[in-house]
Short mmCIF file of C-alpha atoms and ligand atoms in Angstrom, two decimals:
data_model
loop_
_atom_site.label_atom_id
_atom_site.label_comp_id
_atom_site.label_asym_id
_atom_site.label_seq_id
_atom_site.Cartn_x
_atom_site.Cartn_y
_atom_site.Cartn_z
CA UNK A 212 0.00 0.00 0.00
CA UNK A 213 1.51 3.25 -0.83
CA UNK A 214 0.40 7.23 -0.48
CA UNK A 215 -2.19 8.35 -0.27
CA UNK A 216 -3.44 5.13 1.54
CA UNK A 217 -0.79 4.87 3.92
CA UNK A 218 0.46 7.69 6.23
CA UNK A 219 2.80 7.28 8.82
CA UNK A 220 2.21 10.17 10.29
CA UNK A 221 -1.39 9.56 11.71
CA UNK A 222 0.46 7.76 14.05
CA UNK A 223 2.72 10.66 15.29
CA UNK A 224 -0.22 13.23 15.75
CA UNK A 225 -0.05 13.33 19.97
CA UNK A 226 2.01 11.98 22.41
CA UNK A 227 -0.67 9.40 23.77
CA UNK A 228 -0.48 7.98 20.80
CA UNK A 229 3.33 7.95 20.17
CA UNK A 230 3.42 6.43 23.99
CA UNK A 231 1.11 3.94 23.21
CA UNK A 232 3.13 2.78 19.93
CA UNK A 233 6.52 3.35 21.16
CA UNK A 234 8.58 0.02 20.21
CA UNK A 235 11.42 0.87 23.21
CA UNK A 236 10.82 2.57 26.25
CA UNK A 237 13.95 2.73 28.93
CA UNK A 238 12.95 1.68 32.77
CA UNK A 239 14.90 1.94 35.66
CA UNK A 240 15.25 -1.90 35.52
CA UNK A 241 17.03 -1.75 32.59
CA UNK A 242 20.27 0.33 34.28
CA UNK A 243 23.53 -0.55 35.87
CA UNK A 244 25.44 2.44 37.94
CA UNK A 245 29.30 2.46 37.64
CA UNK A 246 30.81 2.83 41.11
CA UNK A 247 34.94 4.10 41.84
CA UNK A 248 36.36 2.94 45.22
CA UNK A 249 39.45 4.21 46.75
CA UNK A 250 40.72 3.49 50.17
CA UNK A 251 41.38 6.22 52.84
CA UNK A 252 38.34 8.31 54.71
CA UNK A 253 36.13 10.73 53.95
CA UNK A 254 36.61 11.15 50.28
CA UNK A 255 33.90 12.19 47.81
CA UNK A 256 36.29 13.18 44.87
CA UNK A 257 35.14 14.31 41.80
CA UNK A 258 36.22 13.03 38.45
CA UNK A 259 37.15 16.40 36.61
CA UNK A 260 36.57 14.20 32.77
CA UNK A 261 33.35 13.01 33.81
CA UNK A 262 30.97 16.15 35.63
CA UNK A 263 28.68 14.43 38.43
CA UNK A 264 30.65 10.88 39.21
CA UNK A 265 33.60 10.80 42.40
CA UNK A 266 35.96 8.70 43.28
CA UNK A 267 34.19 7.31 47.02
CA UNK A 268 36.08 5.89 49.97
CA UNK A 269 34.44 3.57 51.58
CA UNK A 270 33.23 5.25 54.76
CA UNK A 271 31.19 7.77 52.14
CA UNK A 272 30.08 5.35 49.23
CA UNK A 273 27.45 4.16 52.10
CA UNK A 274 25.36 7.35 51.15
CA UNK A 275 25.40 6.80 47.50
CA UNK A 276 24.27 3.01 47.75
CA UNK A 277 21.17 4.63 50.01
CA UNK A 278 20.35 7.19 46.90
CA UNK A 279 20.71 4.28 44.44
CA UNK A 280 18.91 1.69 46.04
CA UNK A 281 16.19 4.33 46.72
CA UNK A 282 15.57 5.21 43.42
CA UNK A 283 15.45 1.21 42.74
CA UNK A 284 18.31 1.11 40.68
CA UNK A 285 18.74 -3.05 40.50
CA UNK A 286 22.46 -3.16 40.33
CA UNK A 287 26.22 -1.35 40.47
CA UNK A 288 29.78 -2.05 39.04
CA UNK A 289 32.49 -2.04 41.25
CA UNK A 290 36.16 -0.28 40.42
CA UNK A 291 38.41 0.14 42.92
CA UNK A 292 41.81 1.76 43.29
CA UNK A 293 44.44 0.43 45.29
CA UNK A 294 46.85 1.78 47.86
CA UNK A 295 49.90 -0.18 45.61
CA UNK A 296 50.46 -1.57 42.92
CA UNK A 297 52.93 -4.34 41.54
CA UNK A 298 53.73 -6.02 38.98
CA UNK A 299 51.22 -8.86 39.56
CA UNK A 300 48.38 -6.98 40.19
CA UNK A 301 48.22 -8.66 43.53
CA UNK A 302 45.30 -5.55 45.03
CA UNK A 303 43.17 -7.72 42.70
CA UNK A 304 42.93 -10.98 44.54
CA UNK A 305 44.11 -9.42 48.15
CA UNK A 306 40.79 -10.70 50.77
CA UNK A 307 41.15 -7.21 51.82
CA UNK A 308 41.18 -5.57 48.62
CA UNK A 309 39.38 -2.57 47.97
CA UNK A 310 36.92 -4.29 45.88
CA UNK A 311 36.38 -6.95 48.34
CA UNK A 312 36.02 -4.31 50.88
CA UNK A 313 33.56 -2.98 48.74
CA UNK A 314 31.67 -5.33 47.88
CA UNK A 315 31.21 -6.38 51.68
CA UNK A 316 30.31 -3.10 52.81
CA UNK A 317 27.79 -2.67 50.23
CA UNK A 318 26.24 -5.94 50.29
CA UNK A 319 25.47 -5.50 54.40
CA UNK A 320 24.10 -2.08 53.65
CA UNK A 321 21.51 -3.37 50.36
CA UNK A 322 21.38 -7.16 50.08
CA UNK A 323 19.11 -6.64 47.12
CA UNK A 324 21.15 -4.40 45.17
CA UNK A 325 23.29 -6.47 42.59
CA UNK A 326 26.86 -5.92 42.97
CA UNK A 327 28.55 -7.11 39.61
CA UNK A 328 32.90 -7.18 40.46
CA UNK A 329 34.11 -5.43 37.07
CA UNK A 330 37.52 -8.68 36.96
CA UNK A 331 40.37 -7.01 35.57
CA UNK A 332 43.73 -6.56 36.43
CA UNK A 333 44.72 -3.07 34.81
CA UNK A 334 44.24 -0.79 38.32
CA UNK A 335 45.99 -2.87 40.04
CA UNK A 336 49.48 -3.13 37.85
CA UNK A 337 51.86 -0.98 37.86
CA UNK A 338 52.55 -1.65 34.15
CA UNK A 339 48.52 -0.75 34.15
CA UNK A 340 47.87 -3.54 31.79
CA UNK A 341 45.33 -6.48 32.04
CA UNK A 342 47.41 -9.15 32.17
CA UNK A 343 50.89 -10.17 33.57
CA UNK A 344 53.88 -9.12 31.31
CA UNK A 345 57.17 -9.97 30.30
CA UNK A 346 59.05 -6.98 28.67
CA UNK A 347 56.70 -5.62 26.39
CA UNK A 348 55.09 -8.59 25.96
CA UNK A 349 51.29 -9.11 27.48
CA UNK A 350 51.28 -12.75 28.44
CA UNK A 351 47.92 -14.54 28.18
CA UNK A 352 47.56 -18.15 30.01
CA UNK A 353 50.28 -17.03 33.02
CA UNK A 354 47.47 -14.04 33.12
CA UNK A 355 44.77 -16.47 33.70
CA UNK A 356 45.09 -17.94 36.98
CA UNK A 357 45.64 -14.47 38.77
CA UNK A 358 42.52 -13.00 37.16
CA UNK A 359 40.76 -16.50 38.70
CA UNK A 360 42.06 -16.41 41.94
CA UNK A 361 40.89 -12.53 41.90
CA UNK A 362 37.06 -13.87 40.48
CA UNK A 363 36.97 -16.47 43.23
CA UNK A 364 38.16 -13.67 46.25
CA UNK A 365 35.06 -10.93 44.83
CA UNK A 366 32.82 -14.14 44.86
CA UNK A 367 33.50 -14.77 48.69
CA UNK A 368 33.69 -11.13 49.32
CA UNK A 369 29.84 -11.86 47.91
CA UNK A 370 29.74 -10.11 44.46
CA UNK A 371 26.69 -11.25 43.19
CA UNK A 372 28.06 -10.93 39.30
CA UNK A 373 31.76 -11.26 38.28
CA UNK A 374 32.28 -9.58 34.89
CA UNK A 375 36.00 -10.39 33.22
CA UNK A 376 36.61 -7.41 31.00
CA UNK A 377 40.60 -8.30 30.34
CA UNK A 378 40.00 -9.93 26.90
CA UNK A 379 42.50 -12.52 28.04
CA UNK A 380 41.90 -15.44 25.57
CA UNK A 381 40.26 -18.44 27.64
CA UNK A 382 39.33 -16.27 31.00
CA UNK A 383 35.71 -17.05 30.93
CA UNK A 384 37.01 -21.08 31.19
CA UNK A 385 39.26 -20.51 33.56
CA UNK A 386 37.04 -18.40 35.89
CA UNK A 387 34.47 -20.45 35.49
CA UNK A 388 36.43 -23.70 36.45
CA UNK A 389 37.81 -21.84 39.12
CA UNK A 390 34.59 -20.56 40.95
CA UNK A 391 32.78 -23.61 40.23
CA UNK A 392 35.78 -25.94 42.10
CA UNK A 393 35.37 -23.17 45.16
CA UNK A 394 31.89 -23.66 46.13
CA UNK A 395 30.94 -20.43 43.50
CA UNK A 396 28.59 -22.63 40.69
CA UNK A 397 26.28 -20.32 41.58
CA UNK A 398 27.64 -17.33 40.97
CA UNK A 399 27.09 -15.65 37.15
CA UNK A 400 29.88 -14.72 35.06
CA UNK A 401 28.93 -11.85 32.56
CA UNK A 402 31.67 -11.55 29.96
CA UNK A 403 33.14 -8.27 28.44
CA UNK A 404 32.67 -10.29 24.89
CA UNK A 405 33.30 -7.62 22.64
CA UNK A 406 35.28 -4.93 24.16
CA UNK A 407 37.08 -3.04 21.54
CA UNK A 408 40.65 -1.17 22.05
CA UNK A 409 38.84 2.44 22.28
CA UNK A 410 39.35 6.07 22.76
CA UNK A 411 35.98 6.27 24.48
CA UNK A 412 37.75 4.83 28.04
CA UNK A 413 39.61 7.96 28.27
CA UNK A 414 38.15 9.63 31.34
CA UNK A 415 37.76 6.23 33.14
CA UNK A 416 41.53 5.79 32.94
CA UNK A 417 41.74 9.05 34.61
CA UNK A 418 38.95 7.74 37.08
CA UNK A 419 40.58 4.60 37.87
CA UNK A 420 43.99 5.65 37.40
CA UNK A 421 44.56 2.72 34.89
CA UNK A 422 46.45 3.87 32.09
CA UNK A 423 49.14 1.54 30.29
CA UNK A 424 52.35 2.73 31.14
CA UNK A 425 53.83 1.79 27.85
CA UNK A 426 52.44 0.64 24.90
CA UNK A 427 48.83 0.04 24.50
CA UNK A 428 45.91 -2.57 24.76
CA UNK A 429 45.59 -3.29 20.52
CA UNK A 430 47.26 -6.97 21.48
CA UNK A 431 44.19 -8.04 23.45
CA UNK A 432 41.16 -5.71 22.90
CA UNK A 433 39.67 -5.35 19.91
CA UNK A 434 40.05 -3.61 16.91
CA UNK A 435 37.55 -1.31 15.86
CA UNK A 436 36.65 -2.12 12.56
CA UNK A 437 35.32 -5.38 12.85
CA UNK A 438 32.27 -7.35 13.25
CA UNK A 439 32.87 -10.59 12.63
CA UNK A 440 35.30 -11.41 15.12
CA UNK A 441 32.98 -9.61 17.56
CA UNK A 442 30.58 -12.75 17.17
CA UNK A 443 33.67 -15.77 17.22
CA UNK A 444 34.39 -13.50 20.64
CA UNK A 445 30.49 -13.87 21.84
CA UNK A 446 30.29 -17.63 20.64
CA UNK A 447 33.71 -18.87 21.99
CA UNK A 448 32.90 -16.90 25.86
CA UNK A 449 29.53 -18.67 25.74
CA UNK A 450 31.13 -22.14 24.70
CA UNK A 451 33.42 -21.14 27.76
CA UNK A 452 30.79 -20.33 30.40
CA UNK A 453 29.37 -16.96 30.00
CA UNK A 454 25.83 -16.21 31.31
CA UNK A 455 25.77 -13.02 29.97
CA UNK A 456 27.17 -10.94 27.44
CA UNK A 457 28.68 -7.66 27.26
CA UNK A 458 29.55 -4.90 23.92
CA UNK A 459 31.60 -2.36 24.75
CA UNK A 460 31.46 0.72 24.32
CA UNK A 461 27.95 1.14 23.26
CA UNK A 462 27.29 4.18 21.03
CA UNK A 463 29.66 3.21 18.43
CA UNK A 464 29.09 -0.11 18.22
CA UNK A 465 25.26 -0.03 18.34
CA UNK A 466 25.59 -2.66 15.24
CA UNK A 467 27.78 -5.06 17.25
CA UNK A 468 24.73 -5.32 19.78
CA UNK A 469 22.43 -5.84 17.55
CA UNK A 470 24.52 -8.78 15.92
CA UNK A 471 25.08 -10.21 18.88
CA UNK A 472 20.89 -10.16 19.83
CA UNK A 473 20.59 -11.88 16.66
CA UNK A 474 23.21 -14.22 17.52
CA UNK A 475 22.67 -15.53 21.36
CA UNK A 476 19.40 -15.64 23.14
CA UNK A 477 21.48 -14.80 26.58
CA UNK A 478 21.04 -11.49 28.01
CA UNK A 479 23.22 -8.93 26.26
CA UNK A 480 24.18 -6.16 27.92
CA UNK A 481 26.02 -2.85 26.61
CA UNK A 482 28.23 -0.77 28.45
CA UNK A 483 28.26 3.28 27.72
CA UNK A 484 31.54 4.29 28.68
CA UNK A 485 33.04 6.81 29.99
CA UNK A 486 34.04 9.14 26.79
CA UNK A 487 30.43 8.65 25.84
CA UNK A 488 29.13 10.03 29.09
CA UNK A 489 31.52 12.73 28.83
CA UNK A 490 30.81 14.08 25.28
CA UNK A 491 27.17 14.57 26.35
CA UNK A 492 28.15 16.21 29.44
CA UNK A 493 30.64 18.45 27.69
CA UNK A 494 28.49 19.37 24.90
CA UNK A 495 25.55 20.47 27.21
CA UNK A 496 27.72 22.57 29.54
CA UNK A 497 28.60 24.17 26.61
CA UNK A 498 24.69 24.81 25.37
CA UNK A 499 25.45 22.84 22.32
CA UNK A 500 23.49 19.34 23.15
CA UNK A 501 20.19 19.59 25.44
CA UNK A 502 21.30 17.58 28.03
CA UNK A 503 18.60 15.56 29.20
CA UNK A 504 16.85 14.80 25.38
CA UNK A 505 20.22 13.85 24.43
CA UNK A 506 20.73 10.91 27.13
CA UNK A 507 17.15 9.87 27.02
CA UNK A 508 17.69 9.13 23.33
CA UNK A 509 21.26 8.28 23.33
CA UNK A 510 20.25 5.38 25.95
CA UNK A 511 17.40 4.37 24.32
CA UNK A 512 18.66 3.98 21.39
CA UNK A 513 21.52 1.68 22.88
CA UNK A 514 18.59 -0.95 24.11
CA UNK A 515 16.78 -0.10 20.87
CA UNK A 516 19.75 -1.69 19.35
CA UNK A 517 19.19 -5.09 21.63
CA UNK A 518 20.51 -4.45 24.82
CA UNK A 519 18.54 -6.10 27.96
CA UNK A 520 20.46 -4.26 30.25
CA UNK A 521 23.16 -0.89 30.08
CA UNK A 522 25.63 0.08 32.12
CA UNK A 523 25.80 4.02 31.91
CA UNK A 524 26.99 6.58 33.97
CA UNK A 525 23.83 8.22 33.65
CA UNK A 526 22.16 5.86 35.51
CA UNK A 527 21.61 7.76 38.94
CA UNK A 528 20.28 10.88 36.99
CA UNK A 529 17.91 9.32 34.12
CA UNK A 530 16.20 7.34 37.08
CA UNK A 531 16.06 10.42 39.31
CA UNK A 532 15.41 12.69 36.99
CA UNK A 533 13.73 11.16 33.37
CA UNK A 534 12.33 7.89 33.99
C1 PBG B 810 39.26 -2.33 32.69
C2 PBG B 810 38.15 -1.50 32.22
C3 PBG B 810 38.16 -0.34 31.43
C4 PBG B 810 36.84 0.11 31.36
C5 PBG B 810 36.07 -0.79 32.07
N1 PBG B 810 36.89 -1.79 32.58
C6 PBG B 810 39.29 0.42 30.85
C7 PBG B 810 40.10 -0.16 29.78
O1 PBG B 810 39.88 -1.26 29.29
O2 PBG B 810 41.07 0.52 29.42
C8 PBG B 810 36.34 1.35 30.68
C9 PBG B 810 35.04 1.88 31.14
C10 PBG B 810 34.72 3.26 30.75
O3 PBG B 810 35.41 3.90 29.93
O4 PBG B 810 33.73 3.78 31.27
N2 PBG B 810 39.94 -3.07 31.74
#
């Protein structure tokens, strides 16, 4: 049927009727909050890339957790800063870690909220990259078993998610086998699946204070222009163990989520980084962007593409202030 028959636009003519059409609507179930710890007291600092989100010790992340789980947020993603680091990344597996401090403290404050234990070894370096290293070399399987033994210490800490985003090959396996032979066979593994080698984690490297030192991460995350090997990654981490999958970034790989909905019927989730947040920020202090339309759409569009679930920055503020 063509025009004059059909008109698309009897359908636009009032927002009732947009509403009651609307193919994607964003809830609050559908969003994830980031979360930086540091250690030390009585810190609230602000990250100067990203307008809004601080760097919380854990005496003071108490009060966000309260705001969060009042506005019925359903989950958060832990980073945490240590006091040292080394060249094993040993803050990441440490009982007393600030993650597992973390995720203790939060867990007796909101046993409902989800507390998913971002598993990577990057902050905790001091080369700053995911894995161990040998001159300029990022090693893989010697990288494995310290990224397990630091999934199996947030899973008795009591994360109730751990989410590898190293893009070791064969993590997901190893983590897996390693919760499951510590009592963990319960505990969900969501898999950083597709996480591509991008400019877009600039400000969180500032946040988390996890830049490489030398070199870069092109040897292990992805490279940007393909699609493809986005699915063999997806595929192979299920195969492995994954119960969820994650694409990251999210705005500029919209078409990697969608070919991974196609693909698995696991939840996908998509994580908005931290350059994404803060071009939107930036642009609207600047009047250039209308803040708020601008994340309402940007997110949507994100779960338009397929996502079940998003990890965004903006999380706090769309459920406070737009959903
Ligand atoms: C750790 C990690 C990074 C992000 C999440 N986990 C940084 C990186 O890979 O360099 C980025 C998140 C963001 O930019 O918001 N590997």
């Amino acid at each position: 049927m063509t025009f004059p028959l059909t008109r698309s636009r009897r359908l636009r003519n009032n927002d009732t009727l947009r509403r009651l059409v609307r193919e994607t609507t964003l809830t609050i179930n559908d969003l994830i909050m980031p979360i930086f710890l540091v250690f030390g007291k009585n810190k609230v600092e602000p990250i100067s890339s990203m307008p809004g989100i601080n760097r919380y010790s854990l005496d003071r992340v108490g009060e966000h957790i309260a705001e969060l789980n009042k506005l019925n947020i359903p989950g958060v993603i832990l980073f945490g800063i240590p006091e040292h680091k080394d060249a094993q990344g040993s803050g990441a597996y440490a009982d007393d870690g600030i993650i597992q401090e973390g995720i203790k403290r939060i867990k007796d404050q909101a046993p409902d909220l989800l507390v998913i234990a971002d598993l990577c070894l990057c902050e905790y370096t001091s080369h700053g990259h995911c894995g161990m290293i040998k001159g300029d070399q990022i090693l893989n399987d010697e990288s494995l078993d310290v990224l397990a033994r630091a999934g199996v210490s947030q899973a008795k800490a009591g994360a109730d998610i751990i989410a590898p985003s190293d893009m070791m090959d064969g993590r997901v396996l190893a983590v897996r086998s390693a919760l499951d032979e510590t009592g963990f066979s319960q505990t969900p593994i969501l898999s950083y699946a597709a996480k591509y080698a991008s400019s877009f984690y600039g400000p969180f490297r500032e946040a988390a204070d996890g830049a490489p030192q030398f070199g870069d991460r092109k040897t292990y995350q992805m490279d940007p222009g393909n699609a493809r090997e986005a699915i063999k990654e997806v595929l192979q981490d299920i195969d492995e163990g994954a119960d969820m999958i994650m694409v990251k970034p999210a705005l500029p790989y919209l078409d990697i989520i969608a070919k991974t909905r196609e693909v698995t019927d696991l939840p996908v989730g998509a994580y908005n980084v931290s350059g994404e947040y803060a071009m939107i920020m930036a642009a609207a202090e600047k009047g250039w962007l209308d803040k708020d339309k601008t994340i309402l759409e940007s997110v949507t569009s994100i779960k338009r593409a397929g996502a079940d679930f998003i990890i965004t920055y903006f999380a706090e503020y769309l459920a406070k202030n737009l959903l």
